[in-house]
Amino acid sequence: MANQALNLHALAGASRPAATVLAITSGKGGVGKTNIAANLAVCLAAANRRVLLLDADLSLGNLDLVLDIHSKYNISHVISGRKSMEEIVQAGPKGLRVVCGASGLDRLADISEGEQHRLMEHLCQLQQETDTILIDTAAGISRSVVGFCLAADRVLVVTTPEATAMADSYGMIKVLVRKGYGGPISLVVNMARSAAEGKQTYQRMAHVAQRFLQTNVYYAGTLLKDERLCAAVRSRTPVVLAYPKSEISTSLAAIAARVAGTRPRGGVDDSFFRRVIRWLN
Ligand SMILES: Nc1ncnc2c1ncn2[C@@H]1O[C@H](COP(=O)(O)OP(=O)(O)O)[C@@H](O)[C@H]1O
Ligand SMILES: [Mg+2]
């Protein structure tokens, strides 16, 4: 089964402690995945988690822009066998480690299952010195995007309140369920105009997933539309570092705490949340 073949824990072997793998995905592009991935990773790293952030966009990865990282090598060099994962890992803020995605120049078509397996094996080698691996996927429901999600312990689906984004996010959830994904699926509503709009968007998605897919979708949180995030992107600094006291930063910290518990099905990891909030203040 493809799902099992790509499972990091199975690759690592039962005796080795495995990092928790979290995939961030959406269906539609431009909904905020990359920014959310970068900021959650910084929050986790700031709370002393050993975090590896992987830009799994195989054509237009842009985590390097959001984090202002300049890397000569990227994931395409690992896939082609020219470099090991260890050789291309870059240092990000707060001790975060980052693997950059393929740039326009090195753009890859969808990778084969074998190549994806090799990539997972490389990731696996970094597992022992890592607590959390965050995977920022490309948009769409291509085989490689779905493969990264199936390999994760938990999937964070990002949507906005727009009908098109919701439809595409639902499409992604449907594919994961049909492929037999067994981990929890959580939803982040980004660019909401109010907390109420965010909650309502979540409730609609959760209702439809329950009714038509018989699947629980958990609530990860709402992020409001905020000009500070755009300003942070322009200055190539994650918003939690550029505006640590802003509401959006506090919301991102809360989402980090909610999704990073060692037991994915558990509630908020309180002590961890307090550490992140202490750091933001
Ligand atoms: N909460 C937000 N408030 C305002 N603008 C946002 C917000 N989230 C994302 N954006 C805007 O959307 C753009 C695309 O975000 P990005 O993280 O690259 O999306 P994706 O990875 O899903 O394609 C960002 O550059 C930013 O301008
Ligand atoms: Mg992106």
Tab-separated table of C-alpha atoms and ligand atoms in Angstrom:
chain	number	residue	atom	x	y	z
A	1	MET	CA	0.000	0.000	0.000
A	2	ALA	CA	1.413	3.400	-0.977
A	3	ASN	CA	0.440	4.855	2.379
A	4	GLN	CA	2.467	2.288	4.270
A	5	ALA	CA	5.374	2.417	1.841
A	6	LEU	CA	5.841	6.098	2.580
A	7	ASN	CA	5.330	5.974	6.316
A	8	LEU	CA	8.326	7.546	8.020
A	9	HIS	CA	7.903	5.554	11.193
A	10	ALA	CA	7.880	2.305	9.287
A	11	LEU	CA	11.053	3.404	7.487
A	12	ALA	CA	12.686	4.438	10.751
A	13	GLY	CA	12.017	1.110	12.414
A	14	ALA	CA	10.073	0.736	15.624
A	15	SER	CA	13.078	1.052	17.939
A	16	ARG	CA	14.107	4.563	16.896
A	17	PRO	CA	12.313	7.578	18.301
A	18	ALA	CA	10.536	9.193	15.393
A	19	ALA	CA	9.835	12.863	14.847
A	20	THR	CA	6.224	13.954	14.532
A	21	VAL	CA	5.504	14.828	10.918
A	22	LEU	CA	3.007	17.546	10.105
A	23	ALA	CA	2.008	18.321	6.490
A	24	ILE	CA	0.487	21.691	5.609
A	25	THR	CA	-1.667	21.635	2.521
A	26	SER	CA	-4.704	23.320	0.960
A	27	GLY	CA	-5.958	22.453	-2.463
A	28	LYS	CA	-5.953	26.067	-3.664
A	29	GLY	CA	-2.767	28.163	-3.923
A	30	GLY	CA	-2.282	31.554	-2.317
A	31	VAL	CA	-4.240	30.765	0.848
A	32	GLY	CA	-1.251	31.216	3.189
A	33	LYS	CA	0.297	27.733	3.529
A	34	THR	CA	3.895	28.844	3.215
A	35	ASN	CA	3.514	31.702	5.677
A	36	ILE	CA	1.687	29.486	8.134
A	37	ALA	CA	4.325	26.745	7.799
A	38	ALA	CA	7.190	29.204	8.352
A	39	ASN	CA	5.555	30.895	11.347
A	40	LEU	CA	4.473	27.664	13.031
A	41	ALA	CA	8.004	26.342	12.561
A	42	VAL	CA	9.493	29.470	14.175
A	43	CYS	CA	7.021	29.225	17.106
A	44	LEU	CA	7.946	25.591	17.701
A	45	ALA	CA	11.678	26.273	17.403
A	46	ALA	CA	11.359	29.216	19.813
A	47	ALA	CA	9.832	26.831	22.336
A	48	ASN	CA	12.913	24.592	22.070
A	49	ARG	CA	11.454	22.021	19.729
A	50	ARG	CA	13.995	20.723	17.244
A	51	VAL	CA	12.217	21.556	14.010
A	52	LEU	CA	12.938	20.714	10.410
A	53	LEU	CA	10.924	22.652	7.845
A	54	LEU	CA	10.748	21.098	4.404
A	55	ASP	CA	9.593	23.056	1.370
A	56	ALA	CA	8.036	20.260	-0.650
A	57	ASP	CA	6.969	22.484	-3.513
A	58	LEU	CA	8.707	20.829	-6.432
A	59	SER	CA	8.219	23.661	-8.898
A	60	LEU	CA	7.877	27.028	-7.200
A	61	GLY	CA	9.004	26.665	-3.611
A	62	ASN	CA	9.182	30.026	-1.844
A	63	LEU	CA	9.867	29.307	1.813
A	64	ASP	CA	13.355	30.703	1.219
A	65	LEU	CA	11.807	34.082	0.369
A	66	VAL	CA	9.587	34.159	3.455
A	67	LEU	CA	12.527	33.227	5.691
A	68	ASP	CA	15.194	35.147	3.738
A	69	ILE	CA	17.361	32.087	3.243
A	70	HIS	CA	19.770	31.856	0.356
A	71	SER	CA	20.516	28.297	-0.589
A	72	LYS	CA	22.503	27.082	-3.553
A	73	TYR	CA	21.014	23.622	-3.242
A	74	ASN	CA	17.480	22.464	-2.700
A	75	ILE	CA	15.226	19.451	-2.587
A	76	SER	CA	15.692	18.817	-6.329
A	77	HIS	CA	19.375	18.020	-5.665
A	78	VAL	CA	18.366	15.406	-3.089
A	79	ILE	CA	15.804	13.868	-5.408
A	80	SER	CA	18.354	13.631	-8.224
A	81	GLY	CA	20.848	12.052	-5.818
A	82	ARG	CA	23.440	14.851	-6.143
A	83	LYS	CA	23.258	15.899	-2.487
A	84	SER	CA	22.213	14.386	0.805
A	85	MET	CA	19.539	16.063	2.913
A	86	GLU	CA	22.211	16.829	5.547
A	87	GLU	CA	24.238	18.745	2.936
A	88	ILE	CA	21.416	21.055	1.909
A	89	VAL	CA	19.870	21.861	5.300
A	90	GLN	CA	20.014	25.599	6.031
A	91	ALA	CA	19.891	27.395	9.364
A	92	GLY	CA	16.763	29.477	9.924
A	93	PRO	CA	15.636	31.691	12.833
A	94	LYS	CA	15.585	30.315	16.410
A	95	GLY	CA	17.635	27.258	15.453
A	96	LEU	CA	15.094	26.127	12.905
A	97	ARG	CA	16.496	23.925	10.124
A	98	VAL	CA	15.164	24.435	6.627
A	99	VAL	CA	15.252	22.413	3.416
A	100	CYS	CA	14.453	24.705	0.497
A	101	GLY	CA	12.117	23.741	-2.337
A	102	ALA	CA	12.890	23.551	-6.013
A	103	SER	CA	13.181	26.964	-7.609
A	104	GLY	CA	11.860	27.977	-11.007
A	105	LEU	CA	15.179	26.916	-12.538
A	106	ASP	CA	15.296	23.451	-11.011
A	107	ARG	CA	11.578	22.882	-11.305
A	108	LEU	CA	10.587	19.245	-11.365
A	109	ALA	CA	7.530	17.591	-12.737
A	110	ASP	CA	5.705	15.370	-10.315
A	111	ILE	CA	8.155	12.917	-8.756
A	112	SER	CA	7.803	9.168	-8.961
A	113	GLU	CA	6.826	7.067	-6.001
A	114	GLY	CA	10.388	5.709	-5.865
A	115	GLU	CA	11.859	9.219	-5.732
A	116	GLN	CA	9.430	10.210	-3.019
A	117	HIS	CA	10.372	7.107	-1.076
A	118	ARG	CA	14.053	8.067	-1.340
A	119	LEU	CA	13.246	11.563	-0.113
A	120	MET	CA	11.424	10.122	2.879
A	121	GLU	CA	14.412	7.899	3.627
A	122	HIS	CA	16.649	10.955	3.623
A	123	LEU	CA	14.231	12.733	5.958
A	124	CYS	CA	14.238	9.683	8.137
A	125	GLN	CA	17.993	9.966	8.626
A	126	LEU	CA	17.423	13.371	10.200
A	127	GLN	CA	14.677	12.116	12.475
A	128	GLN	CA	16.782	11.332	15.502
A	129	GLU	CA	17.901	14.909	15.976
A	130	THR	CA	14.424	16.277	15.171
A	131	ASP	CA	11.213	16.525	17.202
A	132	THR	CA	8.924	17.913	14.523
A	133	ILE	CA	9.119	17.836	10.740
A	134	LEU	CA	6.866	20.371	9.026
A	135	ILE	CA	6.174	19.865	5.341
A	136	ASP	CA	4.953	22.839	3.302
A	137	THR	CA	3.309	21.260	0.262
A	138	ALA	CA	2.553	22.720	-3.141
A	139	ALA	CA	-1.017	23.618	-4.099
A	140	GLY	CA	-3.259	21.078	-5.775
A	141	ILE	CA	-3.902	17.400	-5.337
A	142	SER	CA	-1.036	15.990	-7.400
A	143	ARG	CA	0.290	12.575	-6.478
A	144	SER	CA	3.361	13.960	-4.723
A	145	VAL	CA	1.360	16.435	-2.609
A	146	VAL	CA	-1.030	13.679	-1.572
A	147	GLY	CA	1.966	11.374	-0.934
A	148	PHE	CA	3.562	13.866	1.477
A	149	CYS	CA	0.249	14.184	3.323
A	150	LEU	CA	-0.226	10.429	3.564
A	151	ALA	CA	3.270	10.137	5.062
A	152	ALA	CA	2.468	12.666	7.806
A	153	ASP	CA	1.190	11.979	11.327
A	154	ARG	CA	-1.240	14.813	10.997
A	155	VAL	CA	-2.388	17.062	8.174
A	156	LEU	CA	-3.163	20.720	8.547
A	157	VAL	CA	-5.464	21.907	5.775
A	158	VAL	CA	-5.525	25.650	5.129
A	159	THR	CA	-8.545	27.388	3.671
A	160	THR	CA	-9.916	30.911	3.506
A	161	PRO	CA	-13.624	31.741	3.900
A	162	GLU	CA	-13.905	31.998	0.078
A	163	ALA	CA	-16.097	29.361	-1.531
A	164	THR	CA	-13.418	28.369	-4.067
A	165	ALA	CA	-10.786	27.827	-1.367
A	166	MET	CA	-13.257	25.854	0.739
A	167	ALA	CA	-14.201	23.657	-2.224
A	168	ASP	CA	-10.541	22.925	-2.988
A	169	SER	CA	-9.739	22.185	0.664
A	170	TYR	CA	-12.688	19.855	0.829
A	171	GLY	CA	-11.404	18.180	-2.364
A	172	MET	CA	-8.066	17.563	-0.647
A	173	ILE	CA	-9.732	16.144	2.480
A	174	LYS	CA	-11.837	13.877	0.285
A	175	VAL	CA	-8.760	12.521	-1.532
A	176	LEU	CA	-6.993	11.841	1.779
A	177	VAL	CA	-10.009	10.028	3.203
A	178	ARG	CA	-10.475	7.982	0.015
A	179	LYS	CA	-6.799	6.987	0.159
A	180	GLY	CA	-7.327	5.728	3.692
A	181	TYR	CA	-5.404	8.429	5.565
A	182	GLY	CA	-5.485	7.434	9.233
A	183	GLY	CA	-4.156	10.505	11.071
A	184	PRO	CA	-6.067	13.525	12.299
A	185	ILE	CA	-6.950	16.255	9.811
A	186	SER	CA	-7.171	19.794	11.204
A	187	LEU	CA	-8.339	22.979	9.536
A	188	VAL	CA	-6.865	26.488	9.724
A	189	VAL	CA	-9.079	29.270	8.412
A	190	ASN	CA	-6.831	32.054	7.128
A	191	MET	CA	-7.633	35.615	6.015
A	192	ALA	CA	-10.927	35.676	7.912
A	193	ARG	CA	-12.558	39.068	8.501
A	194	SER	CA	-13.537	38.092	12.040
A	195	ALA	CA	-13.137	35.238	14.496
A	196	ALA	CA	-16.832	34.469	13.969
A	197	GLU	CA	-16.346	34.140	10.211
A	198	GLY	CA	-13.417	31.790	10.849
A	199	LYS	CA	-15.394	29.592	13.202
A	200	GLN	CA	-18.358	29.512	10.834
A	201	THR	CA	-16.103	28.492	7.931
A	202	TYR	CA	-14.684	25.669	10.050
A	203	GLN	CA	-18.137	24.507	11.123
A	204	ARG	CA	-19.324	24.330	7.526
A	205	MET	CA	-16.305	22.303	6.443
A	206	ALA	CA	-16.518	20.001	9.448
A	207	HIS	CA	-20.214	19.447	8.849
A	208	VAL	CA	-19.770	18.551	5.173
A	209	ALA	CA	-16.806	16.243	5.946
A	210	GLN	CA	-18.832	14.490	8.630
A	211	ARG	CA	-21.903	14.143	6.479
A	212	PHE	CA	-20.357	13.050	3.183
A	213	LEU	CA	-17.058	11.482	4.250
A	214	GLN	CA	-17.913	10.390	7.804
A	215	THR	CA	-14.687	12.078	8.886
A	216	ASN	CA	-13.862	14.372	11.789
A	217	VAL	CA	-12.058	17.548	10.855
A	218	TYR	CA	-10.510	19.202	13.925
A	219	TYR	CA	-10.313	22.956	14.464
A	220	ALA	CA	-6.750	24.296	14.484
A	221	GLY	CA	-7.695	27.978	14.599
A	222	THR	CA	-8.477	31.163	12.697
A	223	LEU	CA	-6.068	33.807	11.422
A	224	LEU	CA	-7.478	37.186	10.539
A	225	LYS	CA	-6.593	39.053	7.372
A	226	ASP	CA	-3.801	41.310	8.551
A	227	GLU	CA	-1.711	43.844	6.654
A	228	ARG	CA	1.173	43.120	9.052
A	229	LEU	CA	1.588	39.691	7.467
A	230	CYS	CA	2.038	41.301	4.031
A	231	ALA	CA	4.519	43.800	5.510
A	232	ALA	CA	6.413	40.914	7.109
A	233	VAL	CA	6.577	39.094	3.755
A	234	ARG	CA	7.942	42.257	2.145
A	235	SER	CA	10.651	42.494	4.795
A	236	ARG	CA	11.315	38.747	4.467
A	237	THR	CA	10.762	38.122	8.166
A	238	PRO	CA	8.127	35.767	9.572
A	239	VAL	CA	5.335	37.839	11.163
A	240	VAL	CA	5.866	36.203	14.586
A	241	LEU	CA	9.365	37.733	14.580
A	242	ALA	CA	8.465	41.035	12.895
A	243	TYR	CA	5.348	41.689	15.052
A	244	PRO	CA	5.569	39.297	18.007
A	245	LYS	CA	2.907	41.100	20.058
A	246	SER	CA	0.283	41.290	17.300
A	247	GLU	CA	-2.954	39.327	17.404
A	248	ILE	CA	-1.967	37.259	14.358
A	249	SER	CA	1.257	36.175	16.117
A	250	THR	CA	-0.662	35.097	19.217
A	251	SER	CA	-3.088	33.165	16.998
A	252	LEU	CA	-0.184	31.461	15.217
A	253	ALA	CA	1.356	30.513	18.578
A	254	ALA	CA	-1.964	29.022	19.677
A	255	ILE	CA	-2.186	26.975	16.475
A	256	ALA	CA	1.426	25.807	16.967
A	257	ALA	CA	0.561	24.659	20.474
A	258	ARG	CA	-2.581	22.915	19.321
A	259	VAL	CA	-0.971	20.977	16.485
A	260	ALA	CA	2.363	20.173	18.084
A	261	GLY	CA	1.263	18.100	21.044
A	262	THR	CA	3.168	14.850	21.193
A	263	ARG	CA	-0.158	13.081	21.051
A	264	PRO	CA	-1.796	14.406	17.883
A	265	ARG	CA	-5.306	13.595	19.057
A	266	GLY	CA	-4.840	15.387	22.396
A	267	GLY	CA	-5.875	18.929	23.197
A	268	VAL	CA	-3.618	21.931	23.669
A	269	ASP	CA	-0.215	21.188	25.157
A	270	ASP	CA	-0.478	23.783	27.954
A	271	SER	CA	3.112	24.034	29.076
A	272	PHE	CA	4.242	24.344	25.487
A	273	PHE	CA	1.655	27.049	24.793
A	274	ARG	CA	2.868	29.010	27.829
A	275	ARG	CA	6.449	28.808	26.587
A	276	VAL	CA	5.467	30.204	23.186
A	277	ILE	CA	3.364	32.981	24.699
A	278	ARG	CA	6.214	33.888	27.096
A	279	TRP	CA	8.528	34.136	24.130
A	280	LEU	CA	6.076	36.322	22.148
A	281	ASN	CA	5.795	38.713	25.068
B	1	LIG	N1	-3.595	36.357	7.233
B	1	LIG	C1	-3.225	37.035	6.148
B	1	LIG	N2	-3.500	38.363	6.022
B	1	LIG	C2	-3.161	39.060	4.932
B	1	LIG	N3	-2.521	38.537	3.873
B	1	LIG	C3	-2.209	37.221	3.906
B	1	LIG	C4	-2.540	36.410	5.035
B	1	LIG	N4	-2.094	35.151	4.768
B	1	LIG	C5	-1.523	35.194	3.552
B	1	LIG	N5	-1.590	36.432	3.015
B	1	LIG	C6	-1.109	36.893	1.689
B	1	LIG	O1	-1.185	35.818	0.779
B	1	LIG	C7	0.070	35.662	0.121
B	1	LIG	C8	0.278	34.192	-0.213
B	1	LIG	O2	0.588	33.475	0.939
B	1	LIG	P1	1.428	32.112	0.875
B	1	LIG	O3	1.762	31.737	2.264
B	1	LIG	O4	2.557	32.219	-0.090
B	1	LIG	O5	0.297	31.126	0.288
B	1	LIG	P2	0.441	29.648	-0.311
B	1	LIG	O6	1.691	29.043	0.215
B	1	LIG	O7	-0.803	28.937	0.147
B	1	LIG	O8	0.452	29.795	-1.817
B	1	LIG	C9	1.102	36.223	1.103
B	1	LIG	O9	2.250	36.694	0.433
B	1	LIG	C10	0.344	37.361	1.737
B	1	LIG	O10	0.456	38.521	0.947
B	2	MG	MG	3.330	28.144	-0.830
